[in-house]
Coordinates of C-alpha atoms and ligand atoms in Angstrom, one line a residue:
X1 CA -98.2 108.2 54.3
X2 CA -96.4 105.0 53.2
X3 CA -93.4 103.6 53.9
X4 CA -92.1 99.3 53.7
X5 CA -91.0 99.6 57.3
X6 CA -92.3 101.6 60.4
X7 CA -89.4 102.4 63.4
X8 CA -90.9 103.2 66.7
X9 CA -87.8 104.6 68.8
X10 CA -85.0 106.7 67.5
X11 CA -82.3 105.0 70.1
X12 CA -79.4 103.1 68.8
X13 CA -81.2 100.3 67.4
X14 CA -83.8 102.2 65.4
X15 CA -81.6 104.5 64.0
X16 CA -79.0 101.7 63.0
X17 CA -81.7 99.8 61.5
X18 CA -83.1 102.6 59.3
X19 CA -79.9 103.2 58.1
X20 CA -78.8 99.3 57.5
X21 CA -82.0 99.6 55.3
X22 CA -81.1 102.6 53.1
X23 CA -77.8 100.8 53.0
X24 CA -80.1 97.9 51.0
X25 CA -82.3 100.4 49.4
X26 CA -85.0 99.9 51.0
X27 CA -87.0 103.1 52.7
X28 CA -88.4 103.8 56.6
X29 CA -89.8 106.1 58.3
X30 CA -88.5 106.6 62.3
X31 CA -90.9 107.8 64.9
X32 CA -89.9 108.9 68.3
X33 CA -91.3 110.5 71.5
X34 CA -88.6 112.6 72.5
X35 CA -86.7 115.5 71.2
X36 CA -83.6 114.9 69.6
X37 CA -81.7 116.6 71.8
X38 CA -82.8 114.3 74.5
X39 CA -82.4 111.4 72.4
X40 CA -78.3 112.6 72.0
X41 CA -77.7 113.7 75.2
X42 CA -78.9 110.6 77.4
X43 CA -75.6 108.6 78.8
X44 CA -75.7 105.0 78.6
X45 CA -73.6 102.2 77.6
X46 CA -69.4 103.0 76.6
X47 CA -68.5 99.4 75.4
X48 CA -68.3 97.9 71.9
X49 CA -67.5 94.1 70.8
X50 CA -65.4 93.5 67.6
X51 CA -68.4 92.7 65.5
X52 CA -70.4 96.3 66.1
X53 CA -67.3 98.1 65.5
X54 CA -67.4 95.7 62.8
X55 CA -70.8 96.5 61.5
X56 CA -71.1 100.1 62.0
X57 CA -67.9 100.2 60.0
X58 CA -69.6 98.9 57.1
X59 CA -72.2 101.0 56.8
X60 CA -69.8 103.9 56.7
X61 CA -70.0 105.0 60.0
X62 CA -66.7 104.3 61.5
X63 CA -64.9 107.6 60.6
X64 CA -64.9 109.1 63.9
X65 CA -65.3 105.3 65.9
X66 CA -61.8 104.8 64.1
X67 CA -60.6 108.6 65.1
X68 CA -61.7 108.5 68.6
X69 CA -62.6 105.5 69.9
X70 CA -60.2 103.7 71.8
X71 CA -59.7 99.9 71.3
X72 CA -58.6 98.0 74.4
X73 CA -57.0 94.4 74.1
X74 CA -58.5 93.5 77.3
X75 CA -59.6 94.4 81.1
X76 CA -58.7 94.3 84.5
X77 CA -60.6 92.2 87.3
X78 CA -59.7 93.3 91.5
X79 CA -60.6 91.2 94.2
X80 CA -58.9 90.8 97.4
X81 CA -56.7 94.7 96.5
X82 CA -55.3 92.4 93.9
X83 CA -55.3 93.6 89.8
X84 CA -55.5 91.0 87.3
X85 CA -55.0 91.6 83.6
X86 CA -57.3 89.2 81.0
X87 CA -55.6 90.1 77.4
X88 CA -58.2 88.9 74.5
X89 CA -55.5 89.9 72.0
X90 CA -53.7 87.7 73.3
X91 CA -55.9 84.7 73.9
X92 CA -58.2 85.2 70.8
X93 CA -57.1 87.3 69.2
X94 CA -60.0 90.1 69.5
X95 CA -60.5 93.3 71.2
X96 CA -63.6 95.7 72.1
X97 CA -63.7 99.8 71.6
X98 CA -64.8 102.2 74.1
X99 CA -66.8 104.4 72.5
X100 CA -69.8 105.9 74.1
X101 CA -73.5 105.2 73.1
X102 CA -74.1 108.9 72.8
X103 CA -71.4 109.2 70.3
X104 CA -73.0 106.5 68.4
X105 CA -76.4 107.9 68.1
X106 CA -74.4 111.4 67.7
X107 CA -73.1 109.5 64.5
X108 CA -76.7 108.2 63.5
X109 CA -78.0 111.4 63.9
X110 CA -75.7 113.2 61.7
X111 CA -75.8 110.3 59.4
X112 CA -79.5 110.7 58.9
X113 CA -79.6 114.6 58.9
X114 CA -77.4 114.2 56.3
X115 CA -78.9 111.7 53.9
X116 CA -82.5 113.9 54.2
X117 CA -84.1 110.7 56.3
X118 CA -87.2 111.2 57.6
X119 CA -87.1 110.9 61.9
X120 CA -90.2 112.5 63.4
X121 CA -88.8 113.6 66.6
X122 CA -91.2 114.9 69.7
X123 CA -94.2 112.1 68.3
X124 CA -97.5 112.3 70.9
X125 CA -99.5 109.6 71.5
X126 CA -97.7 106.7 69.5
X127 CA -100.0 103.5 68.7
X128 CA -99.5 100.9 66.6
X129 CA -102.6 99.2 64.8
X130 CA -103.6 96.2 63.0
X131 CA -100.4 94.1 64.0
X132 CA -101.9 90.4 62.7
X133 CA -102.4 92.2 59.1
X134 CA -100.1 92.6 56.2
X135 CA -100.7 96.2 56.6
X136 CA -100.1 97.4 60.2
X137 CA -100.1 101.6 60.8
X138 CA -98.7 103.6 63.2
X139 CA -100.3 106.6 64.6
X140 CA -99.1 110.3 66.1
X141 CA -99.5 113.3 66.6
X142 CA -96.6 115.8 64.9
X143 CA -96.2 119.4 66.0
X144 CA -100.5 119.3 66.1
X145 CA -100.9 117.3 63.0
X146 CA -102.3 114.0 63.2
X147 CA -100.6 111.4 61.4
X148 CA -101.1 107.6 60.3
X149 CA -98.5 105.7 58.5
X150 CA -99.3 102.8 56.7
X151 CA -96.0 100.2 56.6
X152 CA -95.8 96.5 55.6
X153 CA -93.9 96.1 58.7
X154 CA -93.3 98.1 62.3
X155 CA -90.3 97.5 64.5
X156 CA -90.6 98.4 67.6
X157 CA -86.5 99.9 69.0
X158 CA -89.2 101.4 71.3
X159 CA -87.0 100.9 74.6
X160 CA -88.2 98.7 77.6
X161 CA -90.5 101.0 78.4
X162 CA -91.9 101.1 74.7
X163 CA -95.6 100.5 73.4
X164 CA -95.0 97.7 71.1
X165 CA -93.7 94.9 73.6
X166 CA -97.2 95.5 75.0
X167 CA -99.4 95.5 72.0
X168 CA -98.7 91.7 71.7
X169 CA -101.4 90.1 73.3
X170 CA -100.6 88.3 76.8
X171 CA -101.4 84.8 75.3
X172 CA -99.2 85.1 72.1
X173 CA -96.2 86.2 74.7
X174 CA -94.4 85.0 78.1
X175 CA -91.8 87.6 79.9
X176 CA -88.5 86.4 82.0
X177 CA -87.3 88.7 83.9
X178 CA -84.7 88.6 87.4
X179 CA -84.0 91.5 89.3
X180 CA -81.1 92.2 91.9
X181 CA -80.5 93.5 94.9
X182 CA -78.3 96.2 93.8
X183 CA -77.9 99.4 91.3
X184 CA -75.5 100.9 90.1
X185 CA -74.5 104.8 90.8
X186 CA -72.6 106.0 87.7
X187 CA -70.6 109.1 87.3
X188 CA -69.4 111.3 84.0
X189 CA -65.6 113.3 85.6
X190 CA -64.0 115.4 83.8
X191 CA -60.2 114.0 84.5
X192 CA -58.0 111.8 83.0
X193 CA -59.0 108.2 83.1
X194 CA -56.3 106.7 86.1
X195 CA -56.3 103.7 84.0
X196 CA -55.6 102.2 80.2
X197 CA -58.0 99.6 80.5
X198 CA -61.3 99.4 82.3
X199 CA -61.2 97.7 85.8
X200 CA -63.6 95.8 87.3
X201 CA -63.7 95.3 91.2
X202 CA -65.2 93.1 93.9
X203 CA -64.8 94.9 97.4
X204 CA -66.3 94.0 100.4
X205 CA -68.5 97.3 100.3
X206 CA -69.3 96.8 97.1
X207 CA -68.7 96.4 92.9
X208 CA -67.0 99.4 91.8
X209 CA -65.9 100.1 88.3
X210 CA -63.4 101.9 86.3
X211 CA -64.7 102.9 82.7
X212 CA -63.4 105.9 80.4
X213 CA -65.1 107.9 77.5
X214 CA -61.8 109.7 75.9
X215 CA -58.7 110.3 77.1
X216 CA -60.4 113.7 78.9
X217 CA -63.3 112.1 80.3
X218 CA -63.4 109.2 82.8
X219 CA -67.0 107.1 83.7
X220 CA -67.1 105.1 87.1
X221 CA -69.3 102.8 88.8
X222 CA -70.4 101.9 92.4
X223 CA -72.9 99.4 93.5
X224 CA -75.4 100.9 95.6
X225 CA -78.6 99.6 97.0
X226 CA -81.6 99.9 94.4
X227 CA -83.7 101.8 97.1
X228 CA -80.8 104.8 97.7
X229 CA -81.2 108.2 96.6
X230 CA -78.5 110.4 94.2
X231 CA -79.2 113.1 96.7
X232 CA -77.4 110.6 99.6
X233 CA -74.4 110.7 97.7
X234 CA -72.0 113.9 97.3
X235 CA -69.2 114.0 95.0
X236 CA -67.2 113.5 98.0
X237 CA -68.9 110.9 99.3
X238 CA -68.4 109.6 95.7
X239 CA -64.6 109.7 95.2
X240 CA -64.4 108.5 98.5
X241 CA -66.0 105.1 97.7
X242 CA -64.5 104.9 94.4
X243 CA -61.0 105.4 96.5
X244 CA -61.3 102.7 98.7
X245 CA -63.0 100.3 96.4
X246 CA -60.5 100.6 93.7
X247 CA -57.5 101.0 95.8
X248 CA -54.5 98.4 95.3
X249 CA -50.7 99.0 96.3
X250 CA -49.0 101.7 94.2
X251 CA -51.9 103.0 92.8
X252 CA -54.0 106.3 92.8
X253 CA -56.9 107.0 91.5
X254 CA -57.2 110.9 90.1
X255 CA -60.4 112.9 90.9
X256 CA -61.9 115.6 89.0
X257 CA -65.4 117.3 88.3
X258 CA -68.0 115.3 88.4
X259 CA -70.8 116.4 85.3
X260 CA -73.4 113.8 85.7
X261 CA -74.2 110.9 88.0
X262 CA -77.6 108.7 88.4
X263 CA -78.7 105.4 89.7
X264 CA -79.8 102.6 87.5
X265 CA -81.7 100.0 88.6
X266 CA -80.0 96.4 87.1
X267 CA -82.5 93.4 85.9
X268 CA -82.6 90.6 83.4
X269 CA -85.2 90.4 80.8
X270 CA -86.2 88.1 78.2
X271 CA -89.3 88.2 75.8
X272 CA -90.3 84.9 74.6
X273 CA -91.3 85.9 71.3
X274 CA -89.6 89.0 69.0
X275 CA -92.4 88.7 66.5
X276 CA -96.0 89.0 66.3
X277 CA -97.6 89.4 63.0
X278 CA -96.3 92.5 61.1
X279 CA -94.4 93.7 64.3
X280 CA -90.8 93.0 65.4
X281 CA -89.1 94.0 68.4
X282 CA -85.0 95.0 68.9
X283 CA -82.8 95.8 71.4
X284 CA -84.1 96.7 74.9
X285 CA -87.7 96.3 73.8
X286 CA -87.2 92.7 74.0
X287 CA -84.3 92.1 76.1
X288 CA -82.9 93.3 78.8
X289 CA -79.3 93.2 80.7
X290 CA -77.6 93.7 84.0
X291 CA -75.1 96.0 82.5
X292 CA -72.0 94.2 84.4
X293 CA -70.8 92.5 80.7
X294 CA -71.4 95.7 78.7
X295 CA -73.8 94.0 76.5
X296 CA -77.2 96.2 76.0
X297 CA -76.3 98.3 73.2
X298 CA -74.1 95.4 71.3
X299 CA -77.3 93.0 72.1
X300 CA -79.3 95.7 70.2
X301 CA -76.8 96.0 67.1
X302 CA -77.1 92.3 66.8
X303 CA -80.2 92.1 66.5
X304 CA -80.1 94.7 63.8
X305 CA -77.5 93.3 62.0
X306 CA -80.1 90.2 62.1
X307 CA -83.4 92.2 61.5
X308 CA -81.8 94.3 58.9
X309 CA -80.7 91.2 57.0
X310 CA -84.0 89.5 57.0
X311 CA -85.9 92.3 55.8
X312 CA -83.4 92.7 52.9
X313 CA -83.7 89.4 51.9
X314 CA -87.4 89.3 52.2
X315 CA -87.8 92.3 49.4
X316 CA -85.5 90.1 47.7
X317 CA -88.6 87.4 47.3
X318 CA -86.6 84.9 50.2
X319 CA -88.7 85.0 53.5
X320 CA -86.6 82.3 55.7
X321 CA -84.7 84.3 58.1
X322 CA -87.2 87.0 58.7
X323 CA -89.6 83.6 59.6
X324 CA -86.5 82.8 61.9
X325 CA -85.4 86.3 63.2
X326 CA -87.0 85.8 66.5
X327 CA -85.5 82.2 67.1
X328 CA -82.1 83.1 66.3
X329 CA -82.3 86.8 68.2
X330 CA -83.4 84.8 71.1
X331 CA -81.4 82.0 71.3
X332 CA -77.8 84.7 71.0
X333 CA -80.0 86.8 73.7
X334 CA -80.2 83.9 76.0
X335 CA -76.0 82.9 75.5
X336 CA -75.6 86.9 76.2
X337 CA -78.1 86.7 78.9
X338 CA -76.1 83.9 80.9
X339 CA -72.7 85.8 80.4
X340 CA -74.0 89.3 81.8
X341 CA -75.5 87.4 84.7
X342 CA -72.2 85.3 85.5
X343 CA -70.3 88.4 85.4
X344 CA -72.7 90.5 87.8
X345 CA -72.8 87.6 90.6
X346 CA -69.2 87.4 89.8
X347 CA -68.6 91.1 90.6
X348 CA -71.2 92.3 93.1
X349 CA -72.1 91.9 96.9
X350 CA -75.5 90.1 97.4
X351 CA -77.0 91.9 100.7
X352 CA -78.1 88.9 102.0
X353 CA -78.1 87.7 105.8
X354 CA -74.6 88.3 107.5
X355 CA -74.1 84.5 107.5
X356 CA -74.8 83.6 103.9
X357 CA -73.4 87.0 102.5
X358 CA -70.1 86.1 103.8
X359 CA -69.7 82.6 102.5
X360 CA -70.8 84.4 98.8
X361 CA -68.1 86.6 99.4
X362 CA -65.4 84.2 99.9
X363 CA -66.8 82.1 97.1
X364 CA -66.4 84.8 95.0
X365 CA -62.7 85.7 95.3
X366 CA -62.1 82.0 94.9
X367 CA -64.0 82.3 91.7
X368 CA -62.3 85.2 90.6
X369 CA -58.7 83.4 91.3
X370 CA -59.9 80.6 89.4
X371 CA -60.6 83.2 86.4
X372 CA -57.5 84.9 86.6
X373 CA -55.6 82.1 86.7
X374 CA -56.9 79.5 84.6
X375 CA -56.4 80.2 80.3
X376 CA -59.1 78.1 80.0
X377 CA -61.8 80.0 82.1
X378 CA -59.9 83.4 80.9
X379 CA -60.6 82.4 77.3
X380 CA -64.4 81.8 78.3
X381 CA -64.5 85.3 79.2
X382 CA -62.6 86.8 76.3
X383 CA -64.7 85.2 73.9
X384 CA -68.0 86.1 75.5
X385 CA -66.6 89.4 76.1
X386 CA -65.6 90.6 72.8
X387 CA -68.8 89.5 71.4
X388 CA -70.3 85.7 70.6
X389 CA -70.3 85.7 66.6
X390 CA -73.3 82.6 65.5
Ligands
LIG401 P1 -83.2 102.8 73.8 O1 -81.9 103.4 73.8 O2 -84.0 102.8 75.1 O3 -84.1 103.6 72.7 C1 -85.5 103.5 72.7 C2 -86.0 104.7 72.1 O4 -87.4 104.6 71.9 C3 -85.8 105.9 73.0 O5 -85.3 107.0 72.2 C4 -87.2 106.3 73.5 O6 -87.3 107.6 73.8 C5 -88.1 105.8 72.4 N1 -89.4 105.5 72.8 C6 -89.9 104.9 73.9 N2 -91.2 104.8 73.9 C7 -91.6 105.3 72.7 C8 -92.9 105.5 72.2 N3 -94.0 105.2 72.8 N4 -93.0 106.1 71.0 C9 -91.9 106.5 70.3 N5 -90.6 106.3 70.8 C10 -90.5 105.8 72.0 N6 -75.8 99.2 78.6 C11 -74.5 98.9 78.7 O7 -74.1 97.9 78.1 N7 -73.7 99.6 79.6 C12 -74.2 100.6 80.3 O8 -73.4 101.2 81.1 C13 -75.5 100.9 80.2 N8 -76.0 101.9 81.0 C14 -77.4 102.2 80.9 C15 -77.9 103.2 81.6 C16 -79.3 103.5 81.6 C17 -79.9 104.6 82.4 C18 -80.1 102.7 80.7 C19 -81.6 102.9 80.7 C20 -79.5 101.7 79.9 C21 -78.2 101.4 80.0 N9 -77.6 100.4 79.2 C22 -76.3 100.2 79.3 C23 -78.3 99.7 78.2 C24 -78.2 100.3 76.8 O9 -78.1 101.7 76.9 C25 -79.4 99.8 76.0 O10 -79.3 98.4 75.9 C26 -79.5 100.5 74.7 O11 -79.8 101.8 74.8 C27 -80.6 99.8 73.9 O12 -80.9 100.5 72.7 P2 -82.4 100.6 72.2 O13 -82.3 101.4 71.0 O14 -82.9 99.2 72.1 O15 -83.3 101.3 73.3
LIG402 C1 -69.3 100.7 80.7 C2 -70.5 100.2 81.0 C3 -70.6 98.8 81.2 O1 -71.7 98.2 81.6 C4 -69.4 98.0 81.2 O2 -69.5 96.7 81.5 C5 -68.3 98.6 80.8 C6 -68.2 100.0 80.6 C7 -69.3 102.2 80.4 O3 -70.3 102.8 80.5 O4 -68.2 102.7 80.1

C-alpha cells in the first residue's frame, strides 16, 4: 500500500489531521493500536478556545459543537471562600466552548465512517522505518495480516506514550519535561452542573474544580497526591471534598451518581524538535500539559491546523512552512506551556515543608487578588485563555 501521508494514532489530532487533508484533497491512511471503541470512549479534556471551535467549524464539523456545546464568556476563580468572575466577552471580546474531547473524536469518527476513510483500528506491533528517506513506511499487523505502507511522510498523533517520539535518534533530539507534586482525581456525575461557568478553586486542602459536559452531566476535579490510589477515595469521600473545597456563602453544590473517576498524573513536556526527516510529531506526542489551562487537546488542534497547512502547501510545489512547522509549533507550545504552568502554581497546594508551604499559600491568594482585581492581569488571562492566535 501507498498513501502521501502515514497517521500513527487515531486520537484527536490524527483524526483532525486526516480529515484537514481530504479537506485539501490530499489522501492518508490512519493507523491505531486500539479499538475504536476504546478510542471513543476514553474521557479527557472538556475545553475549547475560539480558534478550534473555529477550525473544526470549517471543516464541517461544527453541527452538533454548535447544537450542543455550550459557549461560556468566561470563568470563575475561588480563593479565600471568595468567587470571582473573569468575563473574556467582555475584556476581548472572545469566549471558549465546553465540549467534551470524546464528543470531538465521536464527530471524527463518524466523519470518517462516513466519507469511506481508511482508519485501521486494533494495529499490532506499529514501527515506523526509514525516517531520514523520502520514502519512510510504516509497519502492522491487521486482523493477522501483515501490512507495510509506504508514505512520503508519517505523523506521528501517536500519544505521549507513542513509538514515533522515540524513533528519533537521542542525538537529533533533547526532552523538557517538569513534573508536580500533585494529580488530579476527576469525576464524570450524572447531575446538573451547580454552576454556569466552570470554577476554579485554591483551598487550603487543595485545587478543586468545577467543569460540566452538558447541562445533564457535571465533571469535577480534586488535587490529590500523585502516589494515592482511586480505591482510597469513595464517592462519599468525593463529594465530601468537593463540598468543602468549593464551598462559598449561599452556595450549594448538587451531588449525583458518580459514572467514572481516575487519577491523572500532571507534567510539562516539551520536545525540542517536531521533525526528523520524513516524520512529524502533533499534539501530546510532542508536547505535553498540566491540564490546569485546558490546553492539551487545543495544543493538538493547533498544531494541526499548522501541520495540515504545510503539507497542503507543499503538494502545492511551496515547501517553506512544512521547513518551519516545527519552529513555529514550538515556539506557540512554549507561550502555551508558560500559561498552563502559571495557572497550575496559581491554583494548587505545593506539599512542601510546613514552613515554606504556608508562605506559598499566602502568596497565592495575594496573587489571585491581584488577578481578580486588576483588568490588566484579568486581560492576560483572557487572552491566553481563549487561545493565543500567531
Ligand atoms: P491522544 O489523545 O493520546 O491520542 C494518541 C492516539 O495514538 C491514541 O488513540 C493511542 O491509542 C494511539 N497510539 C499510541 N501508541 C500507538 C502506537 N504505537 N501505534 C498506533 N497508535 C498508537 N487535556 C485537557 O486540556 N484537559 C483535561 O482535562 C485533560 N484530561 C486528560 C486526562 C487524561 C487521562 C489524559 C491522558 C490526557 C488529558 N488531557 C487533558 C490531555 C488531552 O486529552 C490531550 O492533550 C489530547 O488527547 C491530545 O491528543 P492527541 O491526539 O495528541 O493524543
Ligand atoms: C476541563 C479540563 C481542564 O483541564 C480544564 O482546565 C477545564 C475543564 C474539563 O475536563 O472539563
Amino acid at each position: 500500500e501507498t498513501t502521501p501521508v502515514a497517521i500513527i494514532g487515531a486520537g484527536p489530532a490524527g483524526l483532525l489531521l486526516s480529515w484537514a487533508l481530504r479537506d485539501a484533497g490530499i489522501s492518508s491512511i490512519v493507523i491505531e493500536n486500539r479499538s475504536q471503541d476504546y478510542v471513543l470512549g476514553r474521557i479527557r479534556a472538556g475545553v475549547l478556545e475560539q480558534g478550534s471551535v473555529e477550525y473544526l467549524t470549517n471543516l464541517g464539523l461544527g453541527d452538533r459543537l454548535k447544537a450542543e456545546g455550550m459557549e461560556h464568556e468566561g470563568i470563575y476563580l475561588q480563593y479565600g471562600g471568595e468567587r470571582h468572575r473573569v468575563d473574556f466577552n467582555d475584556l476581548i471580546g472572545r469566549t471558549v466552548t465546553v465540549y467534551g474531547q470524546q464528543q470531538v473524536v465521536k464527530d471524527l469518527v463518524a466523519a470518517h465512517r462516513g466519507a469511506g476513510a481508511t482508519v485501521y483500528y486494533e494495529a499490532a506491533d506499529v514501527a515506523v522505518h526509514d525516517l531520514e528517506s523520502v520514502t519512510p513506511s510504516v509497519t502492522f499487523i491487521h486482523e493477522r495480516e501483515e501490512h507495510t505502507i509506504t508514505a512520503d511522510f508519517v505523523v506521528g498523533a501517536d500519544g505521549f506514550h507513542g513509538i514515533c517520539r522515540s524513533s528519533i535518534p537521542a542525538a537529533r533530539i533533547t526532552l523538557f519535561d517538569r513534573s508536580y507534586p500533585f494529580a488530579w482525581l476527576g469525576i464524570l456525575a450524572d447531575v446538573a452542573p451547580s454552576t454556569d461557568e466552570l470554577i476554579y478553586a485554591l483551598h487550603e486542602d487543595g485545587f478543586a474544580m468545577h467543569s460540566m459536559r452538558s447541562h445533564a452531566v457535571s465533571r469535577l476535579y480534586l488535587q490529590v497526591d500523585p502516589a494515592d490510589d482511586i480505591a482510597n477515595w469513595s464517592d462519599e469521600r468525593i463529594w465530601e471534598a468537593l463540598h468543602v473545597r468549593l464551598a462559598v456563602p449561599g452556595w450549594s453544590l448538587t451531588e449525583g451518581a458518580i459514572t467514572d473517576k481516575s487519577i491523572t498524573p500532571m507534567r510539562s513536556f516539551v520536545a525540542s524538535t517536531l521533525t526528523y526527516g520524513s516524520l512529524f510529531l502533533v499534539g501530546d506526542a510532542g508536547h505535553i500539559v498540566p491540564p490546569t489551562g485546558a490546553k492539551g487537546l487545543n495544543s493538538a488542534i493547533s498544531d494541526v491546523t499548522q501541520l495540515a497547512a504545510a503539507l497542503t502547501a507543499h503538494y502545492r510545489n511551496d515547501d517553506s512552512l512544512l521547513g518551519r512547522y516545527s519552529e513555529t509549533a514550538l515556539a506557540r507550545q512554549w507561550r502555551v506551556q508558560q500559561f498552563s504552568r502559571w495557572m497550575t502554581d496559581m491554583l494548587h497546594r505545593s506539599p512542601g515543608d510546613l514552613q515554606s508551604d504556608a508562605f506559598d499559600y499566602r502568596s497565592q491568594v495575594g496573587q489571585l487578588d491581584y488577578v481578580t482585581h486588576s483588568p490588566l492581569a484579568q486581560r492576560m488571562l483572557a487572552e491566553q485563555y481563549t487561545g493565543l492566535r500567531l
